[in-house]
């Protein structure tokens, strides 16, 4: 589209601006709400311009006990918990799926396709479906209220295995043969050739999986009872339901704002690789 | 540097035999070309020597060592692939050094060997580039460099020139030949291009449908093709064939004329004569009704058919000739240039 058509330009810009406004407005309101005091947030109409309580709110939320009158961990602790969980899930999933895809694509062993389909079928069983037996297992292993318990049950991933399988299938066989002639043993080939070649796909998957891990709600809610182990996503919800209180929107919104920062940071940092990983076909 | 011996080599894919009892002995330093149409098993044979395919039965020796069960890396070979198979994320230098690094050769020695190979192949200027920044010809050189630095006993080439354009192919062909001469490493080269095969090989192994049709020097194959297949495959344009009858040292042509041949036998035969061996002669026995003339500059290809039949026939005449379509041209076939093959077995009839 190289033609110069001013009216079309105006229209396309209008549509884009409208789209951005729709996405940005809730975030703006979150930000505004985080800068007022508690009393102002309970009055109508909702403020649309920032107030002067940003740092007070920030201090109380991030370092203090957060919601007054309830026993939650300080938000920095929750952020750290969420970060650990999300990172463990993302790295764990990537490591496990890389290895299983490697096995399925490059090794011939009995029932290879059987195993592949077994992994593939688990796509149909999300965490919610198998949550009771999983809880039982984790509880029996004594992993309640631990980072291991938060992350391990979520690590197995059919989607990522399938994706890496597809990536490996696009790598020409000659690459393997060439490495064999060069004397590379399987794990050496995996580390020296396969992983660098799927670098962009790993980055793309990392972004997706980090956000998946970060947004986990149901599972952490089930297995953490200790306030020191709560994650930020579940506690936002808990704050809303704090008993016998009107919601303290300023604190809740500040928490939400803080909860947004790490995923945004991950996306920005990985953006270039992420886009390459999703669009690149040339090997 | 080593001899290679193939003993009664058989390859099956799911019970289908694709290579049938291949025998061969390649001398130290020899340049062997395995040639044949696609699907004849030539790449399979090469990959068996490389250790990338298992051997169903038979034995492969490199030097005096039986290598059937050795990993490719332990066979002391280097291979150049059709699509080069360079590691895209490594620089040219790293590509060439990778195999040496795995062998735990000292960094100093790796550096020396890489630089030496880079000098031979004139790729020193782009040692620090990635493969995707190189042209096809340059990648080809890098692939060869990767083979050279290994200092192997055997080079294996799997149609290495087929991804290059025509001009570059001719140039690289010469370079491969020179390089092989210089290094004196026993080489096996697989191609479907008979010109490449003729120019490169000290000896050619012609494969057809998994059988070795003939194994000999290029000139042997050209002068004394062992079968109709080899006769038609080697030489360009391809040999003319006419099914006919042999009697009293003469063969009859469909037009009623006869030509003298050296053979004394009798029976149904296939007569073969190369286009470039036909001699124009107004009283010649071979009458061709010309249909088309292909001017190649130095000579002209006359495409037509034997007069009175639909047998296609091609003659190569020196200089520029251009007649109208339908003109009848007559040729002689010198006795010693006529090939006779048994009609049922398609094997060469000895003189």
GROMACS .gro file of N, CA and C in nm, chain A residues 6-22:
model
   51
    6UNK      N    1  -0.517   1.036   0.177
    6UNK     CA    2  -0.526   1.102   0.306
    6UNK      C    3  -0.645   1.056   0.390
    7UNK      N    4  -0.759   1.035   0.326
    7UNK     CA    5  -0.877   0.998   0.405
    7UNK      C    6  -0.856   0.863   0.471
    8UNK      N    7  -0.800   0.770   0.389
    8UNK     CA    8  -0.773   0.637   0.443
    8UNK      C    9  -0.675   0.645   0.559
    9UNK      N   10  -0.575   0.733   0.545
    9UNK     CA   11  -0.478   0.750   0.654
    9UNK      C   12  -0.546   0.791   0.783
   10UNK      N   13  -0.638   0.889   0.772
   10UNK     CA   14  -0.709   0.936   0.892
   10UNK      C   15  -0.789   0.822   0.952
   11UNK      N   16  -0.857   0.748   0.867
   11UNK     CA   17  -0.940   0.640   0.917
   11UNK      C   18  -0.855   0.533   0.987
   12UNK      N   19  -0.745   0.494   0.922
   12UNK     CA   20  -0.664   0.389   0.985
   12UNK      C   21  -0.609   0.437   1.119
   13UNK      N   22  -0.570   0.566   1.125
   13UNK     CA   23  -0.519   0.616   1.252
   13UNK      C   24  -0.628   0.619   1.358
   14UNK      N   25  -0.748   0.657   1.317
   14UNK     CA   26  -0.859   0.659   1.413
   14UNK      C   27  -0.883   0.520   1.471
   15UNK      N   28  -0.883   0.422   1.382
   15UNK     CA   29  -0.907   0.285   1.428
   15UNK      C   30  -0.798   0.242   1.526
   16UNK      N   31  -0.674   0.274   1.490
   16UNK     CA   32  -0.563   0.237   1.578
   16UNK      C   33  -0.574   0.305   1.714
   17UNK      N   34  -0.605   0.436   1.710
   17UNK     CA   35  -0.614   0.511   1.836
   17UNK      C   36  -0.726   0.456   1.923
   18UNK      N   37  -0.837   0.422   1.858
   18UNK     CA   38  -0.950   0.364   1.931
   18UNK      C   39  -0.906   0.233   1.998
   19UNK      N   40  -0.835   0.151   1.922
   19UNK     CA   41  -0.788   0.024   1.975
   19UNK      C   42  -0.697   0.043   2.094
   20UNK      N   43  -0.605   0.136   2.079
   20UNK     CA   44  -0.511   0.161   2.189
   20UNK      C   45  -0.586   0.212   2.312
   21UNK      N   46  -0.683   0.301   2.288
   21UNK     CA   47  -0.759   0.356   2.401
   21UNK      C   48  -0.831   0.244   2.474
   22UNK      N   49  -0.886   0.151   2.399
   22UNK     CA   50  -0.960   0.042   2.463
   22UNK      C   51  -0.868  -0.043   2.549
   0.00000   0.00000   0.00000
